Short mmCIF file of N, CA, C and O in Angstrom, two decimals:
data_model
loop_
_atom_site.label_atom_id
_atom_site.label_comp_id
_atom_site.label_asym_id
_atom_site.label_seq_id
_atom_site.Cartn_x
_atom_site.Cartn_y
_atom_site.Cartn_z
N GLN A 1 1.12 -0.94 0.18
CA GLN A 1 -0.02 -0.31 0.19
C GLN A 1 0.56 1.43 -0.22
O GLN A 1 2.63 0.55 0.61
N VAL A 2 0.62 1.82 -1.13
CA VAL A 2 2.26 3.79 -0.91
C VAL A 2 -0.02 4.46 -0.21
O VAL A 2 -0.99 4.49 -1.09
N GLN A 3 0.28 5.67 0.58
CA GLN A 3 -0.26 6.89 0.47
C GLN A 3 0.67 7.99 0.23
O GLN A 3 2.33 8.02 0.02
N LEU A 4 0.32 9.51 -1.23
CA LEU A 4 0.84 10.67 -1.13
C LEU A 4 0.38 11.31 -0.66
O LEU A 4 -1.02 11.31 -0.55
N VAL A 5 0.86 11.92 -0.41
CA VAL A 5 0.32 13.55 0.56
C VAL A 5 1.13 14.75 -0.35
O VAL A 5 2.40 15.19 -0.25
N GLU A 6 -0.26 15.20 -0.90
CA GLU A 6 0.02 16.72 -1.16
C GLU A 6 0.38 18.10 -0.55
O GLU A 6 -0.85 17.91 0.08
N SER A 7 0.25 18.85 -1.09
CA SER A 7 1.06 20.37 -0.65
C SER A 7 0.78 21.08 -1.73
O SER A 7 2.11 21.30 -2.92
N GLY A 8 0.14 22.27 -1.23
CA GLY A 8 1.14 23.84 -1.36
C GLY A 8 0.40 24.55 -2.57
O GLY A 8 0.59 25.73 -3.48
N GLY A 9 -0.83 24.12 -2.96
CA GLY A 9 -1.58 24.66 -3.65
C GLY A 9 -2.32 25.47 -2.38
O GLY A 9 -1.84 25.49 -1.47
N GLY A 10 -3.60 26.70 -2.43
CA GLY A 10 -4.01 27.48 -2.54
C GLY A 10 -4.45 29.03 -3.36
O GLY A 10 -4.33 28.73 -4.37
N LEU A 11 -4.62 29.84 -3.14
CA LEU A 11 -5.37 30.77 -3.54
C LEU A 11 -3.54 32.29 -4.08
O LEU A 11 -2.59 32.57 -2.73
N VAL A 12 -3.68 32.78 -5.15
CA VAL A 12 -2.98 33.55 -5.96
C VAL A 12 -3.18 34.12 -6.72
O VAL A 12 -3.63 33.97 -7.20
N GLN A 13 -2.15 35.41 -6.68
CA GLN A 13 -3.05 36.01 -8.35
C GLN A 13 -2.23 35.99 -9.54
O GLN A 13 -1.54 35.25 -9.32
N PRO A 14 -2.47 36.58 -10.55
CA PRO A 14 -2.08 36.05 -11.82
C PRO A 14 -1.18 36.13 -12.11
O PRO A 14 -0.83 37.83 -11.21
N GLY A 15 0.15 35.62 -12.28
CA GLY A 15 1.55 36.27 -13.12
C GLY A 15 1.91 36.05 -11.35
O GLY A 15 2.93 35.60 -10.89
N GLY A 16 1.18 34.80 -10.53
CA GLY A 16 2.18 34.73 -9.08
C GLY A 16 2.97 33.09 -8.96
O GLY A 16 2.47 32.83 -10.26
N SER A 17 2.77 32.84 -7.91
CA SER A 17 4.44 31.43 -8.56
C SER A 17 3.41 31.08 -7.56
O SER A 17 2.86 30.90 -6.29
N LEU A 18 3.57 29.05 -7.53
CA LEU A 18 2.66 28.54 -5.93
C LEU A 18 3.77 26.70 -6.60
O LEU A 18 4.53 27.05 -7.78
N ARG A 19 3.93 26.01 -5.80
CA ARG A 19 5.38 24.92 -5.69
C ARG A 19 4.00 23.69 -5.08
O ARG A 19 4.36 24.27 -3.87
N LEU A 20 4.28 23.13 -6.15
CA LEU A 20 3.53 21.48 -4.98
C LEU A 20 4.04 20.83 -5.25
O LEU A 20 4.95 20.50 -6.00
N SER A 21 3.61 19.78 -3.87
CA SER A 21 4.62 19.13 -3.55
C SER A 21 4.44 17.34 -3.18
O SER A 21 2.79 17.54 -3.49
N CYS A 22 4.77 16.42 -3.15
CA CYS A 22 3.72 14.94 -2.96
C CYS A 22 4.82 14.21 -3.24
O CYS A 22 5.70 13.44 -4.05
N ALA A 23 4.88 13.62 -2.20
CA ALA A 23 5.72 12.46 -1.08
C ALA A 23 4.15 10.78 -0.92
O ALA A 23 4.01 11.43 -0.54
N ALA A 24 5.60 9.81 -1.61
CA ALA A 24 4.67 8.70 -0.92
C ALA A 24 5.53 8.02 -0.61
O ALA A 24 6.78 8.21 0.26
N SER A 25 4.73 7.10 0.21
CA SER A 25 5.46 6.03 1.57
C SER A 25 4.50 5.05 1.34
O SER A 25 3.57 5.45 0.78
N GLY A 26 4.83 3.80 2.21
CA GLY A 26 4.70 2.83 2.56
C GLY A 26 5.61 1.76 1.75
O GLY A 26 7.04 1.92 1.83
N THR A 27 4.84 1.11 1.67
CA THR A 27 5.51 -0.44 0.95
C THR A 27 5.78 -0.11 -0.94
O THR A 27 5.25 -0.32 -1.93
N ILE A 28 7.87 0.36 -1.20
CA ILE A 28 8.45 0.35 -2.19
C ILE A 28 8.88 0.41 -2.42
O ILE A 28 10.18 0.77 -1.65
N PHE A 29 9.05 -0.74 -3.49
CA PHE A 29 10.38 -1.08 -3.95
C PHE A 29 11.19 0.14 -5.43
O PHE A 29 12.31 0.07 -4.67
N SER A 30 10.75 0.80 -5.71
CA SER A 30 10.68 1.66 -6.36
C SER A 30 9.77 1.72 -7.16
O SER A 30 8.40 1.09 -7.60
N ILE A 31 10.90 3.37 -8.16
CA ILE A 31 8.86 4.83 -8.14
C ILE A 31 9.81 5.02 -9.78
O ILE A 31 10.35 4.94 -9.28
N TYR A 32 8.70 4.50 -10.98
CA TYR A 32 9.05 4.72 -12.12
C TYR A 32 9.01 6.05 -12.51
O TYR A 32 8.80 7.24 -11.71
N THR A 33 7.98 6.65 -13.58
CA THR A 33 7.40 7.74 -13.95
C THR A 33 6.00 8.14 -12.38
O THR A 33 5.05 7.60 -12.22
N MET A 34 6.57 10.04 -12.95
CA MET A 34 5.93 10.53 -11.45
C MET A 34 5.32 12.02 -11.96
O MET A 34 5.75 12.74 -12.74
N GLY A 35 4.18 12.01 -11.69
CA GLY A 35 3.32 13.05 -12.91
C GLY A 35 2.36 14.51 -11.95
O GLY A 35 1.96 13.99 -10.87
N TRP A 36 1.65 14.87 -12.30
CA TRP A 36 0.69 15.97 -12.39
C TRP A 36 -0.40 15.78 -13.44
O TRP A 36 0.03 16.29 -14.36
N TYR A 37 -1.83 15.91 -12.99
CA TYR A 37 -2.78 15.86 -13.21
C TYR A 37 -4.12 16.69 -13.51
O TYR A 37 -3.77 18.07 -11.15
N ARG A 38 -4.51 17.76 -13.87
CA ARG A 38 -5.27 18.87 -13.64
C ARG A 38 -6.64 18.92 -13.83
O ARG A 38 -7.08 18.12 -14.29
N GLN A 39 -7.48 18.91 -12.74
CA GLN A 39 -8.92 18.97 -13.32
C GLN A 39 -9.34 20.03 -13.22
O GLN A 39 -10.07 20.02 -11.39
N ALA A 40 -10.15 20.81 -14.12
CA ALA A 40 -10.81 22.09 -13.94
C ALA A 40 -13.03 21.20 -14.05
O ALA A 40 -12.67 21.03 -14.37
N PRO A 41 -13.40 22.96 -13.10
CA PRO A 41 -15.19 22.70 -13.23
C PRO A 41 -15.39 21.68 -14.61
O PRO A 41 -15.50 22.33 -15.21
N GLY A 42 -15.89 21.12 -14.37
CA GLY A 42 -16.91 20.85 -15.86
C GLY A 42 -16.35 20.10 -16.83
O GLY A 42 -16.00 19.26 -18.22
N LYS A 43 -14.53 20.36 -16.53
CA LYS A 43 -13.49 19.53 -18.22
C LYS A 43 -12.95 18.58 -17.71
O LYS A 43 -13.19 17.92 -16.31
N GLN A 44 -12.86 17.28 -18.64
CA GLN A 44 -11.84 15.67 -18.26
C GLN A 44 -10.30 16.05 -17.35
O GLN A 44 -9.97 17.22 -17.56
N ARG A 45 -10.07 15.55 -16.63
CA ARG A 45 -8.99 15.58 -15.77
C ARG A 45 -7.13 15.66 -17.44
O ARG A 45 -8.12 14.57 -17.92
N GLU A 46 -6.63 15.80 -17.04
CA GLU A 46 -5.90 16.69 -17.35
C GLU A 46 -3.82 16.69 -17.20
O GLU A 46 -3.74 16.54 -16.17
N LEU A 47 -3.31 15.62 -18.24
CA LEU A 47 -1.90 15.93 -17.84
C LEU A 47 -1.29 17.25 -17.94
O LEU A 47 -1.19 17.08 -18.53
N VAL A 48 -0.85 17.58 -16.89
CA VAL A 48 0.01 19.21 -16.74
C VAL A 48 1.30 18.76 -17.02
O VAL A 48 2.11 19.58 -17.58
N ALA A 49 1.89 17.66 -16.71
CA ALA A 49 3.44 17.19 -16.58
C ALA A 49 3.91 16.32 -16.11
O ALA A 49 3.92 15.61 -15.42
N ASP A 50 5.21 15.85 -16.38
CA ASP A 50 5.52 14.20 -16.02
C ASP A 50 6.84 14.01 -16.21
O ASP A 50 8.04 14.47 -16.88
N ILE A 51 7.10 12.91 -14.98
CA ILE A 51 8.57 12.48 -15.58
C ILE A 51 9.05 11.44 -15.13
O ILE A 51 8.76 10.68 -14.03
N THR A 52 11.00 10.76 -15.65
CA THR A 52 10.41 9.46 -15.87
C THR A 52 12.02 8.64 -14.48
O THR A 52 12.01 10.37 -13.99
N ARG A 53 12.00 8.18 -13.97
CA ARG A 53 13.21 7.84 -13.50
C ARG A 53 14.04 8.60 -13.12
O ARG A 53 14.69 9.02 -13.11
N ALA A 54 14.53 8.09 -14.56
CA ALA A 54 16.08 9.64 -15.16
C ALA A 54 15.67 10.87 -16.03
O ALA A 54 16.88 11.27 -16.41
N ALA A 55 14.96 11.64 -14.65
CA ALA A 55 14.22 12.63 -14.84
C ALA A 55 13.93 13.37 -16.53
O ALA A 55 13.54 14.38 -16.38
N SER A 56 13.62 12.70 -16.83
CA SER A 56 13.29 12.81 -18.61
C SER A 56 11.53 13.54 -18.63
O SER A 56 10.66 12.80 -17.94
N THR A 57 10.96 15.13 -18.97
CA THR A 57 10.48 15.56 -19.24
C THR A 57 9.50 15.64 -19.57
O THR A 57 9.39 15.31 -21.20
N ASN A 58 8.20 16.28 -20.02
CA ASN A 58 6.84 15.71 -21.10
C ASN A 58 5.62 17.19 -20.26
O ASN A 58 5.07 17.22 -19.43
N TYR A 59 5.34 17.82 -20.83
CA TYR A 59 4.92 19.25 -20.13
C TYR A 59 3.33 19.06 -21.55
O TYR A 59 3.57 18.94 -22.45
N ALA A 60 2.20 19.29 -20.70
CA ALA A 60 1.37 20.15 -21.72
C ALA A 60 1.75 21.29 -22.20
O ALA A 60 2.95 22.24 -22.14
N ASP A 61 1.01 21.97 -23.72
CA ASP A 61 1.58 22.59 -23.96
C ASP A 61 1.21 24.20 -23.09
O ASP A 61 1.92 25.00 -23.40
N SER A 62 -0.16 23.73 -22.80
CA SER A 62 -0.09 25.15 -22.47
C SER A 62 0.44 25.76 -20.60
O SER A 62 0.56 26.48 -20.28
N VAL A 63 1.23 24.15 -20.07
CA VAL A 63 2.68 24.59 -19.10
C VAL A 63 3.64 25.35 -19.54
O VAL A 63 4.51 25.54 -18.80
N LYS A 64 4.24 24.85 -20.62
CA LYS A 64 5.73 24.65 -20.81
C LYS A 64 6.08 26.23 -20.98
O LYS A 64 5.24 27.25 -21.47
N GLY A 65 7.24 26.65 -20.87
CA GLY A 65 8.00 27.78 -20.17
C GLY A 65 7.64 28.80 -18.90
O GLY A 65 7.62 29.18 -19.03
N ARG A 66 6.13 27.03 -18.04
CA ARG A 66 5.80 28.81 -16.93
C ARG A 66 5.67 27.36 -16.06
O ARG A 66 6.32 27.01 -14.70
N PHE A 67 6.02 26.07 -16.08
CA PHE A 67 5.32 25.00 -14.46
C PHE A 67 7.20 23.79 -15.32
O PHE A 67 7.74 23.76 -15.66
N THR A 68 7.80 23.86 -14.06
CA THR A 68 8.64 23.18 -14.15
C THR A 68 8.78 22.43 -13.10
O THR A 68 8.10 22.33 -11.94
N ILE A 69 7.54 20.66 -14.32
CA ILE A 69 8.49 19.50 -12.78
C ILE A 69 9.72 18.72 -12.15
O ILE A 69 10.80 18.73 -13.46
N SER A 70 10.42 17.95 -11.06
CA SER A 70 11.13 17.84 -10.68
C SER A 70 10.74 16.66 -10.22
O SER A 70 9.69 16.44 -9.68
N ARG A 71 12.46 15.79 -8.95
CA ARG A 71 11.54 14.45 -8.55
C ARG A 71 12.79 14.62 -7.76
O ARG A 71 14.03 15.04 -8.20
N ASP A 72 12.33 14.37 -5.73
CA ASP A 72 13.15 13.73 -5.34
C ASP A 72 14.03 12.09 -4.74
O ASP A 72 12.98 12.47 -4.11
N ASN A 73 14.63 11.27 -5.66
CA ASN A 73 14.59 10.31 -5.86
C ASN A 73 14.90 10.22 -3.78
O ASN A 73 13.92 8.49 -3.83
N ALA A 74 15.58 10.41 -3.80
CA ALA A 74 15.50 10.39 -2.23
C ALA A 74 14.97 9.75 -0.79
O ALA A 74 14.87 9.54 -0.21
N LYS A 75 13.72 11.37 -1.49
CA LYS A 75 12.57 11.60 -0.75
C LYS A 75 11.36 11.20 -0.65
O LYS A 75 10.39 11.42 -0.63
N ASN A 76 11.39 10.46 -2.06
CA ASN A 76 10.16 9.52 -3.28
C ASN A 76 8.76 10.92 -3.41
O ASN A 76 7.47 10.35 -3.69
N THR A 77 10.14 12.25 -3.41
CA THR A 77 8.83 13.28 -3.99
C THR A 77 8.95 13.38 -5.10
O THR A 77 10.18 13.62 -5.23
N VAL A 78 7.69 14.20 -5.86
CA VAL A 78 8.13 15.41 -6.98
C VAL A 78 6.85 16.69 -6.95
O VAL A 78 6.47 16.26 -6.01
N TYR A 79 7.58 17.53 -7.75
CA TYR A 79 7.54 19.02 -7.56
C TYR A 79 6.71 19.63 -8.30
O TYR A 79 7.10 19.50 -9.41
N LEU A 80 6.19 20.30 -8.33
CA LEU A 80 5.56 21.70 -9.34
C LEU A 80 5.27 23.06 -9.23
O LEU A 80 4.84 22.77 -8.20
N GLN A 81 6.78 23.44 -9.82
CA GLN A 81 7.06 24.80 -9.82
C GLN A 81 6.27 24.82 -10.65
O GLN A 81 6.58 25.33 -11.68
N MET A 82 5.20 26.17 -10.74
CA MET A 82 4.32 26.61 -10.90
C MET A 82 5.16 28.08 -11.11
O MET A 82 3.73 28.88 -10.31
N ASN A 83 4.84 29.07 -11.87
CA ASN A 83 5.02 29.65 -12.29
C ASN A 83 4.25 30.45 -13.14
O ASN A 83 3.80 29.78 -14.04
N SER A 84 4.45 32.10 -13.21
CA SER A 84 3.39 33.23 -14.28
C SER A 84 2.03 32.96 -14.37
O SER A 84 1.31 32.78 -15.48
N LEU A 85 0.80 32.45 -13.15
CA LEU A 85 0.42 31.14 -13.38
C LEU A 85 -1.04 32.55 -13.82
O LEU A 85 -1.07 33.80 -13.86
N LYS A 86 -1.90 31.66 -13.96
CA LYS A 86 -2.80 32.21 -14.75
C LYS A 86 -4.75 32.43 -15.02
O LYS A 86 -4.58 30.70 -14.14
N PRO A 87 -5.27 32.79 -14.65
CA PRO A 87 -7.17 32.06 -14.01
C PRO A 87 -7.29 30.78 -15.01
O PRO A 87 -7.84 30.28 -14.08
N GLU A 88 -7.07 30.44 -16.51
CA GLU A 88 -6.53 29.55 -16.56
C GLU A 88 -6.38 28.06 -16.26
O GLU A 88 -6.31 26.69 -16.15
N ASP A 89 -5.20 28.93 -15.32
CA ASP A 89 -4.64 27.40 -14.25
C ASP A 89 -5.58 26.29 -13.93
O ASP A 89 -4.99 25.89 -12.62
N THR A 90 -6.73 27.55 -13.48
CA THR A 90 -7.21 27.15 -11.65
C THR A 90 -7.43 26.48 -12.19
O THR A 90 -7.94 25.35 -12.93
N ALA A 91 -7.64 24.65 -11.06
CA ALA A 91 -8.18 23.56 -10.75
C ALA A 91 -7.75 23.75 -10.19
O ALA A 91 -7.04 22.90 -8.65
N VAL A 92 -7.83 22.01 -9.27
CA VAL A 92 -7.37 20.40 -8.34
C VAL A 92 -6.29 20.19 -9.15
O VAL A 92 -6.40 19.81 -10.57
N TYR A 93 -6.18 19.55 -8.14
CA TYR A 93 -3.94 19.30 -8.57
C TYR A 93 -4.33 18.18 -8.77
O TYR A 93 -4.54 18.19 -7.35
N TYR A 94 -3.51 17.07 -9.30
CA TYR A 94 -3.65 15.30 -8.53
C TYR A 94 -2.02 15.00 -9.01
O TYR A 94 -1.30 14.96 -10.34
N CYS A 95 -1.10 14.47 -7.49
CA CYS A 95 -0.20 13.89 -8.12
C CYS A 95 -0.30 12.50 -8.40
O CYS A 95 -1.70 11.69 -7.74
N ASN A 96 0.44 11.83 -9.26
CA ASN A 96 -0.06 10.58 -9.96
C ASN A 96 1.19 9.99 -9.55
O ASN A 96 2.02 10.06 -10.27
N VAL A 97 1.75 8.83 -9.40
CA VAL A 97 3.47 7.49 -8.97
C VAL A 97 2.77 6.84 -9.16
O VAL A 97 2.33 5.48 -8.81
N ASN A 98 3.99 6.36 -10.12
CA ASN A 98 3.77 4.50 -10.88
C ASN A 98 4.89 3.88 -9.96
O ASN A 98 5.80 4.58 -9.62
N VAL A 99 4.35 2.95 -8.67
CA VAL A 99 4.93 2.20 -7.52
C VAL A 99 5.52 0.59 -8.26
O VAL A 99 4.32 -0.20 -8.56
N LYS A 100 6.16 0.05 -8.21
CA LYS A 100 6.87 -1.29 -8.07
C LYS A 100 6.71 -1.53 -6.29
O LYS A 100 8.04 -1.12 -5.99
N ALA A 101 5.98 -2.19 -5.44
CA ALA A 101 6.02 -2.33 -4.08
C ALA A 101 6.99 -3.46 -3.86
O ALA A 101 8.14 -3.81 -3.44
N TYR A 102 7.59 -4.09 -4.60
CA TYR A 102 8.88 -5.70 -5.31
C TYR A 102 9.26 -5.85 -5.58
O TYR A 102 8.62 -5.76 -6.55
N SER A 103 9.81 -6.34 -5.46
CA SER A 103 11.03 -6.64 -7.60
C SER A 103 10.41 -7.83 -7.59
O SER A 103 9.95 -7.36 -9.39
N GLY A 104 10.24 -8.59 -7.19
CA GLY A 104 9.24 -9.22 -8.16
C GLY A 104 6.76 -8.90 -8.65
O GLY A 104 6.57 -9.58 -9.24
N SER A 105 6.67 -7.52 -8.35
CA SER A 105 5.29 -6.83 -8.53
C SER A 105 5.14 -6.17 -9.54
O SER A 105 6.18 -5.74 -10.14
N LEU A 106 4.05 -6.50 -10.11
CA LEU A 106 3.37 -5.48 -11.14
C LEU A 106 4.12 -4.26 -10.70
O LEU A 106 3.68 -4.51 -9.89
N THR A 107 3.52 -2.91 -11.63
CA THR A 107 3.72 -1.73 -10.97
C THR A 107 2.21 -1.06 -10.97
O THR A 107 1.43 -1.56 -11.80
N ARG A 108 1.84 -0.83 -10.49
CA ARG A 108 0.48 -0.60 -9.73
C ARG A 108 0.41 1.22 -9.54
O ARG A 108 1.45 2.39 -9.92
N SER A 109 -0.45 2.10 -9.78
CA SER A 109 -0.53 3.78 -10.60
C SER A 109 -1.39 4.17 -9.33
O SER A 109 -2.13 3.69 -8.71
N TYR A 110 -0.94 5.03 -8.20
CA TYR A 110 -2.07 5.97 -7.46
C TYR A 110 -1.97 6.89 -7.53
O TYR A 110 -0.67 7.67 -7.55
N TRP A 111 -2.72 7.92 -7.12
CA TRP A 111 -3.58 9.30 -6.68
C TRP A 111 -3.35 9.96 -5.46
O TRP A 111 -3.67 9.11 -4.62
N GLY A 112 -3.19 11.81 -5.51
CA GLY A 112 -3.57 11.66 -4.32
C GLY A 112 -4.30 12.66 -4.19
O GLY A 112 -5.08 12.56 -5.73
N GLN A 113 -4.87 13.16 -3.83
CA GLN A 113 -5.66 13.87 -2.91
C GLN A 113 -6.50 14.49 -4.14
O GLN A 113 -7.68 15.15 -3.79
N GLY A 114 -5.53 15.75 -5.17
CA GLY A 114 -5.88 16.45 -5.02
C GLY A 114 -5.80 18.42 -4.12
O GLY A 114 -5.72 17.75 -2.08
N THR A 115 -5.29 19.17 -5.04
CA THR A 115 -5.12 20.05 -4.27
C THR A 115 -5.59 21.37 -4.84
O THR A 115 -5.02 20.82 -6.07
N GLN A 116 -6.73 22.77 -4.61
CA GLN A 116 -7.23 23.02 -4.72
C GLN A 116 -5.72 24.52 -5.46
O GLN A 116 -5.10 24.87 -4.68
N VAL A 117 -5.62 24.82 -6.37
CA VAL A 117 -4.54 26.04 -7.30
C VAL A 117 -6.30 27.17 -7.81
O VAL A 117 -6.66 26.53 -8.03
N THR A 118 -6.16 27.78 -7.20
CA THR A 118 -6.44 29.31 -8.11
C THR A 118 -6.08 30.15 -8.07
O THR A 118 -5.90 30.24 -7.19
N VAL A 119 -6.54 30.38 -8.71
CA VAL A 119 -5.34 32.16 -9.98
C VAL A 119 -6.49 33.13 -9.81
O VAL A 119 -7.26 32.66 -10.51
N SER A 120 -6.71 34.00 -9.14
CA SER A 120 -7.54 34.61 -9.31
C SER A 120 -7.44 36.26 -8.95
O SER A 120 -6.63 36.59 -8.11
N SER A 121 -7.83 37.48 -8.87
CA SER A 121 -7.92 38.74 -8.15
C SER A 121 -8.18 39.11 -7.92
O SER A 121 -8.94 40.38 -7.43
#
């Protein structure tokens, strides 16, 4: 069993910044790709960014140049630095982590509870 704890959401004015964190704990042998998704009211959940264990990154076009995803493998933590925030970024942000519990197990996907990010003046 794996638990994900998200933090860093809140209310910010347009042009401001926030840093989201997601820490994984529990039975973990190895963590593979980690990512951030978001869901605005009335819309489907969409990928914001993800990062492989080797630190290869992928971003949605709407956040390129503004958001940066990173990870600390020693802490089992993934971060999302969000700069130049826009009202369109308002959503619930969810952490996703792909975990192998032990060497012979399958890789499973886990979701955080979500953290609200609101960009408004």
